[in-house]
Coordinates of C-alpha atoms in Angstrom, one line a residue:
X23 CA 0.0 0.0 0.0
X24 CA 2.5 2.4 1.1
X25 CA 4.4 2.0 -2.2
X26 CA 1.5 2.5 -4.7
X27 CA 0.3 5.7 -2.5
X28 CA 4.6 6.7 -2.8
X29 CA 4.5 5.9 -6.2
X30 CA 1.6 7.7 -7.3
X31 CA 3.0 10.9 -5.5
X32 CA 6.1 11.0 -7.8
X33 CA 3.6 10.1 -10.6
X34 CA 5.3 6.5 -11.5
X35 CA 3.5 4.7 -13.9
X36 CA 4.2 1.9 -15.6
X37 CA 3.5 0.7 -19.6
X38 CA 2.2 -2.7 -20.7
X39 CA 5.7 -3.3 -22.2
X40 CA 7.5 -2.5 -19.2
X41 CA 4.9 -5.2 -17.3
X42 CA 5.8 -7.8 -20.3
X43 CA 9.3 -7.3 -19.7
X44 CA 9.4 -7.4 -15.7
X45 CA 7.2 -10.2 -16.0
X46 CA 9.8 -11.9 -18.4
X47 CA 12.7 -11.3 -16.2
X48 CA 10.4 -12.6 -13.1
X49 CA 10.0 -16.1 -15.1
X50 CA 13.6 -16.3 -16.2
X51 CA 14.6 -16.0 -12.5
X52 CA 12.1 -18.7 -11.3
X53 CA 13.4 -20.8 -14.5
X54 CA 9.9 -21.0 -15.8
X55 CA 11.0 -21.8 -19.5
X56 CA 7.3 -22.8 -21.2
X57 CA 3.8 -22.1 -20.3
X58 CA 3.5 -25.4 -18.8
X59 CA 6.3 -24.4 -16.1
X60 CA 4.8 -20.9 -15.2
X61 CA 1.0 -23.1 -14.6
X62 CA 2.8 -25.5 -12.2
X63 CA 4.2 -22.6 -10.5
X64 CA 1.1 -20.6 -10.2
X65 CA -0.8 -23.7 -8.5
X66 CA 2.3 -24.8 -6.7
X67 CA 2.4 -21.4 -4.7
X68 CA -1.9 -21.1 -5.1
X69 CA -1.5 -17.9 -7.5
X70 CA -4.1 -17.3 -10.3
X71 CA -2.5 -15.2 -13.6
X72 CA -4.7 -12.5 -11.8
X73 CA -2.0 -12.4 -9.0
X74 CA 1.2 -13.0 -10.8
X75 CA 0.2 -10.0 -13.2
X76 CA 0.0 -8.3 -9.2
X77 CA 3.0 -9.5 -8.6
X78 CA 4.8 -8.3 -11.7
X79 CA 2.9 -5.1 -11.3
X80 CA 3.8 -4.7 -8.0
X81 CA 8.0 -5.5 -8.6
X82 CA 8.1 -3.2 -11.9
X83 CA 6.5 0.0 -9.1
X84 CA 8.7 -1.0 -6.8
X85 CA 11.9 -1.2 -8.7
X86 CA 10.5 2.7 -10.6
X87 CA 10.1 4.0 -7.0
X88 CA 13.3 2.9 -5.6
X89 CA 15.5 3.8 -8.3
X90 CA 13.3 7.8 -8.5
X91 CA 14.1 8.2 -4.4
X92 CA 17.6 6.5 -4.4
X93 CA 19.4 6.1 -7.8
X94 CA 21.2 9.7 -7.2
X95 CA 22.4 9.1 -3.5
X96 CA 24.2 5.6 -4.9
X97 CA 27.5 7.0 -5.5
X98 CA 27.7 9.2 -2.5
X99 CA 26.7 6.1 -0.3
X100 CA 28.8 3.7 -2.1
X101 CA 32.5 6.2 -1.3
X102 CA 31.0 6.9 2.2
X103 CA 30.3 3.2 2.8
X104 CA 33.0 1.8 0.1
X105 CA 34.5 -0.5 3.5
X106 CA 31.7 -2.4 3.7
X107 CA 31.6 -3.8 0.0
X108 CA 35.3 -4.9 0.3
X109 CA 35.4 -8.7 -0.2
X110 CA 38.3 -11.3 0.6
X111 CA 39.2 -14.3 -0.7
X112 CA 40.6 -16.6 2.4
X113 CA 41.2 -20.0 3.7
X114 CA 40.6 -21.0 7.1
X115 CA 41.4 -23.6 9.7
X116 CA 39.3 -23.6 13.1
X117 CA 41.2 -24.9 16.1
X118 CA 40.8 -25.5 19.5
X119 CA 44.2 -25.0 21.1
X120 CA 45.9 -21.7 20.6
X121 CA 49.4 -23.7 21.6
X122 CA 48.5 -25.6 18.3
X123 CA 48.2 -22.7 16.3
X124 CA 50.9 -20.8 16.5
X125 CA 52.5 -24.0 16.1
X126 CA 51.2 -24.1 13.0
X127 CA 51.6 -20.4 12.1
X128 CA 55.1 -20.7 12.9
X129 CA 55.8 -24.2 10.6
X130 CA 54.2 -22.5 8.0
X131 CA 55.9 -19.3 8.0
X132 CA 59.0 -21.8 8.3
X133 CA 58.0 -23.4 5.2
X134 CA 57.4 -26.7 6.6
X135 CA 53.8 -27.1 6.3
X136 CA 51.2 -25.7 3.5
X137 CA 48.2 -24.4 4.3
X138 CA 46.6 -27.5 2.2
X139 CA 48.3 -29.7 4.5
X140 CA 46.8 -28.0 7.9
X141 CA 43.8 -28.3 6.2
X142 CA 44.1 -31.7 5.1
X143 CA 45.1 -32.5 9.0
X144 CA 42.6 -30.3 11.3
X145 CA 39.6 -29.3 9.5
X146 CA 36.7 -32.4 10.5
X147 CA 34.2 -31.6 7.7
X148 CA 35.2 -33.3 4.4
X149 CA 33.5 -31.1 2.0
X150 CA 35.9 -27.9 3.5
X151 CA 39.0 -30.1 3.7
X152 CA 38.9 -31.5 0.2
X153 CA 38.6 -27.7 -0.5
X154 CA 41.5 -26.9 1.7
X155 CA 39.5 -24.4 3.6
X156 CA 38.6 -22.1 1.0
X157 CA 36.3 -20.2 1.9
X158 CA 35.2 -18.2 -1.3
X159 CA 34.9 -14.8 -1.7
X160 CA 33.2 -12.9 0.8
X161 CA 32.2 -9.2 2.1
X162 CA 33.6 -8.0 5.2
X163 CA 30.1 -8.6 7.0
X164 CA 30.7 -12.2 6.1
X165 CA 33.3 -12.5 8.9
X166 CA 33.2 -12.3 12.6
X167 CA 34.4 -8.5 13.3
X168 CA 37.7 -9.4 15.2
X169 CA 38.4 -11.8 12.0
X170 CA 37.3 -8.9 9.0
X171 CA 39.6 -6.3 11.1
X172 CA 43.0 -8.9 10.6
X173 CA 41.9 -10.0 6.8
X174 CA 41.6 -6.6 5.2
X175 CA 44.5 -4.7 7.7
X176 CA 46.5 -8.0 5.6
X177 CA 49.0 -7.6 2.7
X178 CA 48.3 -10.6 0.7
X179 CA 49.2 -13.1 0.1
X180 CA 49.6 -14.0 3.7
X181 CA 48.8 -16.2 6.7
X182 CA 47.6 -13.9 9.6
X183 CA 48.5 -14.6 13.2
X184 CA 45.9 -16.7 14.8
X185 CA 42.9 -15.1 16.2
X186 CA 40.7 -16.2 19.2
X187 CA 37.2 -16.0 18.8
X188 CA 34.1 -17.4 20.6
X189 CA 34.4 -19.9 18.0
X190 CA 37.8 -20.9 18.2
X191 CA 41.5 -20.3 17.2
X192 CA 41.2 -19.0 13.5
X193 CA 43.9 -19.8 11.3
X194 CA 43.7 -18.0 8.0
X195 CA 45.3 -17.7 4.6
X196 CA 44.4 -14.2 3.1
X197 CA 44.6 -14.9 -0.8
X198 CA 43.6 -11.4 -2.2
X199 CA 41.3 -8.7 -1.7
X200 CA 39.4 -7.5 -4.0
X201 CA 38.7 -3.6 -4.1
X202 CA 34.9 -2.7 -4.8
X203 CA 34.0 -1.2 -8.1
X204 CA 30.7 0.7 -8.9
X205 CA 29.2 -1.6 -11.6
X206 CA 25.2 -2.2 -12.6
X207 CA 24.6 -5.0 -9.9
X208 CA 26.5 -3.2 -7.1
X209 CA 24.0 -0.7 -8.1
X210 CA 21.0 -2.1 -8.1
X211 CA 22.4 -4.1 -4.9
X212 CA 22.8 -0.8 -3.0
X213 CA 19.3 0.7 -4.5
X214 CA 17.5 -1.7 -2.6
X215 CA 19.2 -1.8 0.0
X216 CA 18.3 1.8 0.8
X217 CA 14.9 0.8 -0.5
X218 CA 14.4 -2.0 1.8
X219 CA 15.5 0.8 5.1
X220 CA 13.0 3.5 3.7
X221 CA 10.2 0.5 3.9
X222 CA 11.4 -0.5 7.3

C-alpha cells in the first residue's frame, strides 16, 4: 500500500511493455522456461494469472520508486560506505588450542607445512577439507568483526596470526582482496538496500 500511494505521488506509472518485460525477467529468474512451467508454479504457490500479473505489477512499481528516491544518493553512499563492499578471498582452519596454532603459524611461515596440508590434517568436515578451507569470496560482513579487522588490515598473500574468537582459534590464509567497483549489480544491490530501510 505504502508503495502504490509513494508511487503515485512522484507520478510512477508503468506501460504494458514494461509489465511484459518485468514479468519476463520474473520467469527467467524462477526458471519457468514454457507455459506449462509458469502453470505448475502458479498452482504450486496457489496464485491465479490475476495475481502474478500483481505480482509483476507490483515488482516493476517497486523497482520505478526505488531507483526515483535512491538512484542519485548511490554513488555518495557507495565512497562513504565503500568499506563495507570490500570482499576477501581466504582459507581457514578452526582450532581448538591456541598452543596448536601458532604451532602451526610458525611451521608454515618456516615453510614446513602448506596451508593444504593444515587443512588436510585439522579441518573435520570433508567437504571444507577436500577444498583446503577455501572459503570463497566474501564481504567483510561475512566474517566475525575481530576476524574482518585482521583479513583486510592483511597484505596478501599471507597467513595472519591466529585469532581467538568465541568460535575458536582462526587460522587464515588471506589470498587477495578484491577492491569494490561501482558496476550495474552493485547498483541495483545498493538501491534496494536503501529501498528496503525507507520501507522499514
Amino acid at each position: 500500500k505504502i508503495i502504490e500511494i509513494a508511487a503515485k505521488e512522484v507520478r510512477i506509472e508503468v506501460t504494458e511493455a514494461e509489465l511484459q518485460q518485468e514479468g519476463d525477467k520474473i520467469r527467467l529468474e524462477k526458471k519457468l522456461a514454457t507455459a506449462k512451467d509458469t502453470w505448475a508454479w502458479l498452482n504450486k504457490h496457489s496464485l491465479s494469472v490475476q495475481d502474478f500479473e500483481e505480482l509483476v505489477r507490483n515488482s516493476l512499481i517497486s523497482k520505478k520508486l526505488a531507483n526515483h528516491l535512491f538512484a542519485p544518493q548511490v554513488e555518495k553512499y557507495f565512497y562513504e560506505n565503500r568499506i563495507n563492499y570490500e570482499a576477501a578471498v581466504t582459507y581457514e582452519v578452526i582450532l581448538e588450542d591456541r598452543d596448536l596454532a601458532l604451532e602451526l603459524f610458525y611451521a608454515f611461515e618456516e615453510g614446513e607445512i602448506t596451508f593444504p596440508e593444515i587443512a588436510r590434517l585439522y579441518i573435520q568436515d570433508p567437504e571444507l577439507r577436500r577444498a583446503g578451507g577455501y572459503k570463497g569470496v566474501q564481504n567483510r560482513q561475512d566474517f566475525r568483526p575481530e576476524v574482518a579487522a585482521a583479513v583486510f588490515a592483511a597484505n596478501p598473500p599471507m597467513i595472519l596470526k591466529p585469532i581467538t574468537s568465541p568460535k575458536g582459534i582462526y587460522l587464515i590464509w588471506v589470498e587477495e582482496i578484491i577492491q569494490p567497483e561501482l558496476d550495474e549489480a552493485l547498483r541495483e544491490e545498493i538501491i534496494a538496500e536503501l529501498f528496503a530501510d525507507w520501507l522499514k
